Amino acid sequence: MPSLKQYRTRIASVKSTQKITSAMKMVAAAKLRRAQEKAEAARPYAERMSRMLGSLAGSLSGGAGAPALLAGTGRSEVHLVVVATSDRGLCGAFNSSIVRGARAHVRQLLSEGKQVRIFCVGRKGRDQLRRDFAKLIVGSMEDVGRRSLSFADAQRITDRILQMFAAGEFDVCSLFYARFRSAITQIVTRQQLIPFAIEGGAGEATAAGGAVYEYEPDEEQILAELLPRNLSVQVFRALLENNASEQGARMTAMDNATRNAGDMIKRLTLSYNRQRQASITKELIEIISGAEAV
Amino acid sequence: MADKVEFELVSPERLLLSRSVDMVVVPGAEGDFGVLRGHAPLISTLRLGVIDVHDAGGVSDRIFVAGGFAEVTAERCTVLAEQAVPVADLDRAGIEDEIRSLRDSLAVADGDAERGALAARIAVAEAKLAYA
């Protein structure tokens, strides 16, 4: 049975923990709003980019001269798995569920006899993956978007990916991140980056424009610029989604933690009061029985 | 708005401009081109330069863009710019400082990739200076 003093210190410590978690929840909520705004602001660019790419790919489809970023290397022996997680913890199952998704994918690829390389964005994912696949990790990047996530961050990642692709270090590249649905649900998503999968089919894009485009300079040159750019845009979008998801997950986790701390304080206060009353009663009994004995 | 063209300027971070205007002059990779309503569908890359937005009988907006793409259809003109800054917001002294610090880091940079990236940034900054 803990003493009264022990109860008091327990309650004080849980209270200060609760203060921290509720402050973190507040901060996460504010950051979440900003992250969501940013994700929405970036949407028009990504949409127009994929529309443009769709019409270009449509006019090139079937051509043997399609660049490797679009058509792939024709093999699927070596896979690069990019895992985007956060640098910080205390955000519920956010990081572990991304890592779990990635790990399952890597295991499946390995069992199919493929080679796998892993590139980690974010400290938490790297730490968790290092336990199982330390030999497969080819690189990692931290402090992405520490202050605020910018397109340059995405470009840095893309540059690394493109460098490796140009050096022929992998054939297929996919990206793991958590898509933001709400503060409560985040969906772990796998997106194939290389070769690029065009959404909605190529035929539709030319039909939407109603006419065939002219190209200036020519299609190959535009594609050569557009494809790496599109890669950065996809990575950027994934990072933004991830950022929003992280804040959402943290907000929910911290909300739960605050509530749990509240429950704990209630329980502890109850036991404390009971103990206090018990000791008062005990003292009274002692006084009364002492008085009676005289 | 029978004779207007829908102009949209988007950078990766946000939508900068979206409205219907009389004409836009876009700095294409192979020369500037003006877009009026009914322009033939075109996709072009951009070079460093300034987009002139003509509206209500004059130039209403001038925006500096660095690299990107323009997509033109009969009704609209969409510019996806890597960097976009309104010319009025270009600050001469700030850009000169930027060029100086970039030159300094170029002098100590090692590795071709880093040097190339710095040189590209200097080129962008110098182009900005020309319009500031």
Coordinates of C-alpha atoms in Angstrom, one line a residue:
Chain A
M1 CA 0.0 0.0 0.0
P2 CA 1.7 3.2 -1.1
S3 CA 1.8 6.1 1.4
L4 CA 0.0 9.3 1.0
K5 CA 3.1 11.1 -0.1
Q6 CA 3.7 8.5 -2.8
Y7 CA 0.2 9.0 -4.0
R8 CA 0.7 12.8 -4.1
T9 CA 3.8 12.6 -6.2
R10 CA 2.2 10.0 -8.6
I11 CA -0.7 12.4 -9.1
A12 CA 1.5 15.4 -9.7
S13 CA 3.6 13.5 -12.2
V14 CA 0.6 12.2 -14.2
K15 CA -0.8 15.7 -14.2
S16 CA 2.4 17.1 -15.7
T17 CA 2.4 14.3 -18.3
Q18 CA -1.2 15.2 -19.1
K19 CA -0.2 18.8 -19.6
I20 CA 2.5 17.8 -22.1
T21 CA 0.2 15.5 -24.0
S22 CA -2.6 18.0 -24.3
A23 CA -0.1 20.7 -25.4
M24 CA 1.2 18.3 -28.0
K25 CA -2.3 17.6 -29.2
M26 CA -3.0 21.3 -29.6
V27 CA 0.2 21.7 -31.6
A28 CA -0.5 18.7 -33.7
A29 CA -4.0 20.1 -34.5
A30 CA -2.6 23.4 -35.6
K31 CA 0.1 21.7 -37.7
L32 CA -2.5 19.4 -39.2
R33 CA -4.5 22.3 -40.4
R34 CA -1.5 23.8 -42.0
A35 CA -0.4 20.5 -43.5
Q36 CA -3.9 20.0 -45.0
E37 CA -3.9 23.4 -46.5
K38 CA -0.6 22.8 -48.1
A39 CA -1.6 19.4 -49.4
E40 CA -4.7 21.1 -51.0
A41 CA -2.6 23.9 -52.4
A42 CA -0.3 21.5 -54.1
R43 CA -3.1 19.5 -55.7
P44 CA -3.7 21.7 -58.8
Y45 CA -0.1 21.4 -59.9
A46 CA -0.2 17.6 -59.6
E47 CA -3.5 17.3 -61.4
R48 CA -2.4 19.5 -64.4
M49 CA 0.9 17.7 -64.5
S50 CA -0.7 14.3 -64.8
R51 CA -3.2 15.6 -67.4
M52 CA -0.3 16.9 -69.5
L53 CA 1.7 13.7 -69.1
G54 CA -1.4 11.7 -70.0
S55 CA -1.8 13.5 -73.3
L56 CA 2.0 13.2 -74.0
A57 CA 2.1 9.5 -73.2
G58 CA -1.0 9.0 -75.3
S59 CA 0.7 10.5 -78.4
L60 CA 3.8 8.4 -77.7
S61 CA 2.2 5.1 -76.8
G62 CA 3.4 2.1 -78.6
G63 CA 6.5 4.0 -79.7
A64 CA 9.7 2.2 -79.0
G65 CA 11.4 5.4 -78.2
A66 CA 9.6 5.9 -75.0
P67 CA 12.1 6.8 -72.2
A68 CA 13.0 4.3 -69.5
L69 CA 11.3 6.3 -66.8
L70 CA 8.0 5.8 -68.6
A71 CA 8.4 2.4 -70.1
G72 CA 10.7 0.8 -67.5
T73 CA 13.9 -1.1 -68.2
G74 CA 12.0 -4.1 -69.3
R75 CA 13.1 -6.1 -66.3
S76 CA 11.9 -6.3 -62.8
E77 CA 14.8 -7.9 -61.0
V78 CA 15.9 -5.2 -58.7
H79 CA 13.3 -3.3 -56.7
L80 CA 13.9 0.0 -54.9
V81 CA 11.5 0.5 -52.0
V82 CA 11.3 4.1 -50.8
V83 CA 9.8 4.3 -47.3
A84 CA 8.6 7.7 -46.2
T85 CA 8.1 8.0 -42.4
S86 CA 8.5 10.8 -39.9
D87 CA 11.6 11.8 -37.9
R88 CA 9.7 11.9 -34.6
G89 CA 7.8 9.4 -32.6
L90 CA 4.8 9.9 -30.3
C91 CA 2.4 9.7 -33.2
G92 CA 0.6 6.4 -32.5
A93 CA 0.9 3.6 -35.0
F94 CA 1.8 6.0 -37.8
N95 CA 5.4 4.9 -38.4
S96 CA 5.0 1.3 -37.5
S97 CA 2.1 0.8 -39.8
I98 CA 4.0 2.2 -42.8
V99 CA 7.0 0.1 -41.9
R100 CA 4.7 -3.0 -41.5
G101 CA 3.4 -2.4 -45.0
A102 CA 6.8 -1.9 -46.4
R103 CA 8.2 -5.0 -44.6
A104 CA 5.4 -7.2 -46.0
H105 CA 6.1 -5.9 -49.5
V106 CA 9.9 -6.5 -49.1
R107 CA 9.4 -10.0 -47.8
Q108 CA 7.1 -10.9 -50.7
L109 CA 9.6 -9.6 -53.2
L110 CA 12.4 -11.5 -51.5
S111 CA 10.4 -14.7 -51.5
E112 CA 9.8 -14.2 -55.3
G113 CA 13.6 -14.2 -55.6
K114 CA 13.9 -10.5 -56.5
Q115 CA 16.6 -8.2 -55.2
V116 CA 15.5 -5.4 -53.0
R117 CA 17.0 -2.1 -52.0
I118 CA 15.5 0.1 -49.5
F119 CA 15.8 3.9 -49.3
C120 CA 14.5 5.5 -46.1
V121 CA 13.1 8.9 -45.7
G122 CA 12.7 9.8 -42.1
R123 CA 14.5 8.6 -39.0
K124 CA 11.8 6.4 -37.5
G125 CA 11.4 4.2 -40.5
R126 CA 15.1 3.7 -40.9
D127 CA 15.5 2.7 -37.3
Q128 CA 12.7 0.1 -37.5
L129 CA 13.8 -1.3 -40.8
R130 CA 17.4 -1.6 -39.8
R131 CA 16.5 -4.3 -37.4
D132 CA 15.3 -6.7 -40.2
F133 CA 16.9 -5.5 -43.4
A134 CA 20.1 -3.7 -42.4
K135 CA 21.9 -5.0 -45.4
L136 CA 19.3 -3.9 -47.9
I137 CA 19.2 -0.3 -46.9
V138 CA 21.1 1.7 -49.5
G139 CA 20.6 5.2 -48.1
S140 CA 18.4 7.3 -46.0
M141 CA 17.5 10.9 -45.6
E142 CA 16.5 12.8 -42.5
D143 CA 15.2 16.2 -41.5
V144 CA 13.0 16.3 -44.5
G145 CA 10.7 19.3 -44.1
R146 CA 11.9 20.0 -40.6
R147 CA 10.6 23.5 -40.5
S148 CA 8.3 23.5 -43.5
L149 CA 8.0 21.0 -46.3
S150 CA 9.1 22.5 -49.6
F151 CA 9.3 21.3 -53.1
A152 CA 13.1 21.4 -52.8
D153 CA 12.9 18.6 -50.3
A154 CA 11.1 16.4 -52.7
Q155 CA 13.5 17.3 -55.4
R156 CA 16.4 16.2 -53.2
I157 CA 14.9 12.8 -52.8
T158 CA 14.0 12.5 -56.5
D159 CA 17.6 13.5 -57.5
R160 CA 18.9 10.6 -55.4
I161 CA 16.4 8.2 -57.0
L162 CA 17.2 9.4 -60.5
Q163 CA 20.9 9.1 -59.9
M164 CA 20.5 5.5 -58.8
F165 CA 18.2 4.8 -61.7
A166 CA 20.6 6.3 -64.2
A167 CA 23.3 4.1 -62.7
G168 CA 21.1 1.1 -63.4
E169 CA 20.9 0.1 -59.7
F170 CA 17.3 -0.8 -59.9
D171 CA 14.4 -1.6 -62.3
V172 CA 11.3 -0.8 -60.4
C173 CA 10.7 1.8 -57.8
S174 CA 7.8 2.1 -55.4
L175 CA 7.1 4.4 -52.6
F176 CA 5.4 3.8 -49.3
Y177 CA 3.6 6.5 -47.4
A178 CA 0.4 7.1 -45.4
R179 CA -2.4 8.7 -47.3
F180 CA -4.4 11.1 -45.2
R181 CA -8.1 10.4 -44.9
S182 CA -8.9 11.9 -41.6
A183 CA -7.3 12.6 -38.2
I184 CA -8.4 9.1 -37.3
T185 CA -7.7 7.1 -40.4
Q186 CA -4.5 7.1 -42.5
I187 CA -4.1 4.6 -45.2
V188 CA -0.7 3.0 -45.9
T189 CA -0.3 3.3 -49.6
R190 CA 2.1 1.8 -52.1
Q191 CA 2.7 3.9 -55.2
Q192 CA 4.7 2.8 -58.1
L193 CA 7.1 5.6 -59.3
I194 CA 9.2 3.9 -62.0
P195 CA 8.0 2.9 -64.5
F196 CA 5.4 5.5 -64.2
A197 CA 1.8 4.2 -64.2
I198 CA -0.5 6.6 -66.0
E199 CA -3.9 7.1 -64.3
G200 CA -7.0 6.8 -66.3
G201 CA -5.4 5.5 -69.5
A202 CA -3.8 7.5 -72.3
G203 CA -6.7 7.5 -74.8
E204 CA -8.9 9.6 -72.6
A205 CA -6.5 12.5 -72.3
T206 CA -6.3 13.3 -76.0
A207 CA -10.1 13.0 -76.2
A208 CA -10.5 15.5 -73.4
G209 CA -8.4 18.1 -75.2
G210 CA -10.4 17.4 -78.3
A211 CA -7.4 17.8 -80.5
V212 CA -3.8 16.7 -80.9
Y213 CA -1.2 18.9 -79.3
E214 CA 1.7 20.5 -81.1
Y215 CA 5.0 20.2 -79.2
E216 CA 7.7 22.7 -78.8
P217 CA 10.5 21.6 -78.9
D218 CA 9.6 18.0 -79.7
E219 CA 7.9 15.3 -77.7
E220 CA 11.0 13.5 -76.6
Q221 CA 12.6 16.6 -75.2
I222 CA 9.5 17.6 -73.4
L223 CA 9.1 14.1 -72.0
A224 CA 12.7 14.1 -70.9
E225 CA 12.0 17.2 -68.8
L226 CA 8.5 16.3 -67.8
L227 CA 9.1 12.8 -66.4
P228 CA 11.7 13.7 -63.7
R229 CA 9.6 16.6 -62.8
N230 CA 6.6 14.5 -62.5
L231 CA 8.5 12.2 -60.2
S232 CA 9.3 15.0 -57.9
V233 CA 5.7 16.1 -57.9
Q234 CA 4.6 12.6 -57.0
V235 CA 7.2 12.4 -54.2
F236 CA 6.2 15.9 -53.0
R237 CA 2.5 15.0 -52.9
A238 CA 3.3 11.8 -51.0
L239 CA 5.4 13.8 -48.5
L240 CA 2.6 16.3 -48.0
E241 CA 0.1 13.5 -47.4
N242 CA 2.5 11.9 -45.1
N243 CA 3.0 15.1 -43.1
A244 CA -0.7 15.6 -42.7
S245 CA -1.1 11.9 -41.7
E246 CA 1.6 12.2 -39.1
Q247 CA 0.1 15.2 -37.5
G248 CA -3.3 13.6 -37.6
A249 CA -2.0 10.4 -36.0
R250 CA -0.2 12.4 -33.4
M251 CA -3.3 14.4 -32.6
T252 CA -5.4 11.3 -32.1
A253 CA -2.6 9.6 -30.1
M254 CA -2.2 12.6 -27.9
D255 CA -5.9 13.0 -27.4
N256 CA -6.0 9.4 -26.2
A257 CA -3.1 9.9 -23.9
T258 CA -4.6 13.0 -22.4
R259 CA -7.8 11.1 -21.8
N260 CA -6.0 8.1 -20.3
A261 CA -4.0 10.5 -18.0
G262 CA -7.3 12.0 -16.9
D263 CA -8.7 8.5 -16.0
M264 CA -5.5 7.7 -14.1
I265 CA -5.6 10.9 -12.1
K266 CA -9.2 10.1 -11.2
R267 CA -8.3 6.6 -10.0
L268 CA -5.3 7.8 -8.1
T269 CA -7.3 10.6 -6.4
L270 CA -9.9 8.2 -5.4
S271 CA -7.3 5.8 -3.8
Y272 CA -5.6 8.8 -2.2
N273 CA -8.7 10.1 -0.6
R274 CA -9.6 6.6 0.6
Q275 CA -6.2 6.2 2.1
R276 CA -6.4 9.6 3.7
Q277 CA -9.7 8.8 5.3
A278 CA -8.5 5.5 6.5
S279 CA -5.5 7.1 8.2
I280 CA -7.8 9.7 9.8
T281 CA -10.1 7.0 11.0
K282 CA -7.1 5.1 12.3
E283 CA -5.9 8.1 14.2
L284 CA -9.3 8.7 15.7
I285 CA -9.6 5.1 16.9
E286 CA -6.2 5.4 18.5
I287 CA -7.1 8.6 20.3
I288 CA -10.5 7.2 21.4
S289 CA -9.2 3.9 22.6
G290 CA -6.3 5.7 24.3
A291 CA -8.9 7.9 26.1
E292 CA -11.0 4.9 27.1
A293 CA -8.0 3.1 28.5
V294 CA -7.3 5.9 31.0
Chain B
M1 CA -16.3 36.2 -72.3
A2 CA -16.3 35.0 -75.8
D3 CA -12.8 36.3 -76.6
K4 CA -11.1 35.6 -73.4
V5 CA -8.7 32.9 -72.5
E6 CA -8.6 31.1 -69.2
F7 CA -5.1 31.6 -67.7
E8 CA -3.8 29.5 -64.9
L9 CA -0.4 29.8 -63.3
V10 CA 0.6 27.0 -60.9
S11 CA 3.8 26.4 -58.9
P12 CA 4.4 23.1 -57.0
E13 CA 3.4 24.8 -53.8
R14 CA 0.2 26.6 -54.9
L15 CA -2.1 28.0 -57.5
L16 CA -0.8 31.5 -58.1
L17 CA -3.2 32.9 -60.7
S18 CA -6.4 31.7 -62.2
R19 CA -8.7 34.0 -64.2
S20 CA -9.8 34.8 -67.7
V21 CA -7.6 37.4 -69.6
D22 CA -7.3 38.8 -73.1
M23 CA -3.9 37.5 -73.9
V24 CA -0.8 36.0 -72.2
V25 CA 2.7 36.1 -73.6
V26 CA 4.6 33.1 -72.5
P27 CA 8.4 32.7 -72.8
G28 CA 8.6 29.4 -74.6
A29 CA 11.9 27.4 -75.0
E30 CA 11.9 28.3 -78.7
G31 CA 10.7 31.9 -78.4
D32 CA 7.9 33.9 -76.8
F33 CA 4.4 33.1 -77.9
G34 CA 1.2 35.0 -77.3
V35 CA -1.9 33.0 -76.5
L36 CA -5.3 34.3 -77.5
R37 CA -8.6 32.4 -77.5
G38 CA -8.6 29.7 -80.1
H39 CA -4.9 29.0 -80.1
A40 CA -3.9 25.7 -81.5
P41 CA -3.3 23.1 -78.8
L42 CA 0.4 23.2 -77.8
I43 CA 2.7 21.9 -75.1
S44 CA 5.9 23.8 -74.7
T45 CA 8.7 24.0 -72.2
L46 CA 9.6 27.4 -70.7
R47 CA 12.9 29.2 -70.5
L48 CA 13.8 31.9 -67.9
G49 CA 11.7 34.9 -68.6
V50 CA 8.6 36.9 -67.8
I51 CA 5.0 36.0 -68.5
D52 CA 3.0 39.1 -69.6
V53 CA -0.7 39.0 -68.8
H54 CA -2.6 41.3 -71.1
D55 CA -6.0 42.3 -69.9
A56 CA -8.3 45.3 -70.3
G57 CA -6.1 46.9 -73.0
G58 CA -2.8 46.7 -71.2
V59 CA -0.4 44.5 -69.3
S60 CA -2.0 43.7 -66.0
D61 CA 0.5 41.3 -64.5
R62 CA 4.1 40.5 -65.1
I63 CA 5.4 37.3 -63.5
F64 CA 8.9 36.0 -63.6
V65 CA 9.1 32.3 -64.2
A66 CA 12.0 29.9 -64.1
G67 CA 11.5 26.7 -66.1
G68 CA 8.4 24.6 -66.4
F69 CA 5.8 23.8 -68.9
A70 CA 2.9 25.5 -70.6
E71 CA -0.1 23.7 -71.9
V72 CA -2.3 25.6 -74.4
T73 CA -5.7 24.6 -75.7
A74 CA -8.3 26.7 -77.5
E75 CA -9.9 27.8 -74.3
R76 CA -7.2 27.8 -71.7
C77 CA -3.5 28.3 -71.1
T78 CA -2.0 26.5 -68.1
V79 CA 1.5 27.2 -67.0
L80 CA 3.3 24.9 -64.6
A81 CA 6.2 26.9 -63.4
E82 CA 9.1 25.6 -61.2
Q83 CA 9.5 29.0 -59.7
A84 CA 7.2 32.0 -60.1
V85 CA 7.6 35.5 -58.7
P86 CA 5.6 38.6 -59.7
V87 CA 8.0 41.1 -61.2
A88 CA 6.8 43.8 -58.8
D89 CA 8.0 41.6 -55.9
L90 CA 11.6 41.2 -57.2
D91 CA 13.9 42.9 -54.9
R92 CA 17.1 44.1 -56.5
A93 CA 19.3 44.3 -53.5
G94 CA 18.1 40.9 -52.2
I95 CA 18.9 39.2 -55.5
E96 CA 22.3 40.9 -55.7
D97 CA 23.1 39.5 -52.2
E98 CA 21.9 36.1 -53.3
I99 CA 24.1 36.1 -56.4
R100 CA 27.1 37.1 -54.3
S101 CA 26.6 34.4 -51.7
L102 CA 26.0 31.8 -54.5
R103 CA 29.2 32.9 -56.2
D104 CA 31.0 32.5 -52.9
S105 CA 29.7 29.0 -52.4
L106 CA 30.5 28.2 -56.0
A107 CA 34.1 29.1 -55.3
V108 CA 34.4 26.6 -52.5
A109 CA 32.1 23.9 -54.0
D110 CA 33.5 20.6 -55.0
G111 CA 31.9 18.0 -57.1
D112 CA 30.4 18.6 -60.6
A113 CA 26.8 18.0 -59.4
E114 CA 27.0 20.6 -56.7
R115 CA 28.8 23.1 -59.0
G116 CA 26.2 22.5 -61.7
A117 CA 23.3 23.1 -59.3
L118 CA 24.9 26.3 -58.1
A119 CA 25.6 27.6 -61.6
A120 CA 21.9 27.0 -62.5
R121 CA 20.8 28.9 -59.4
I122 CA 23.1 31.8 -60.4
A123 CA 21.7 31.8 -63.9
V124 CA 18.1 32.1 -62.4
A125 CA 19.1 34.8 -60.1
E126 CA 20.8 36.8 -62.9
A127 CA 17.8 36.5 -65.1
K128 CA 15.7 37.8 -62.2
L129 CA 18.1 40.7 -61.8
A130 CA 17.6 41.7 -65.5
Y131 CA 13.9 42.2 -64.8
A132 CA 14.0 43.7 -61.4

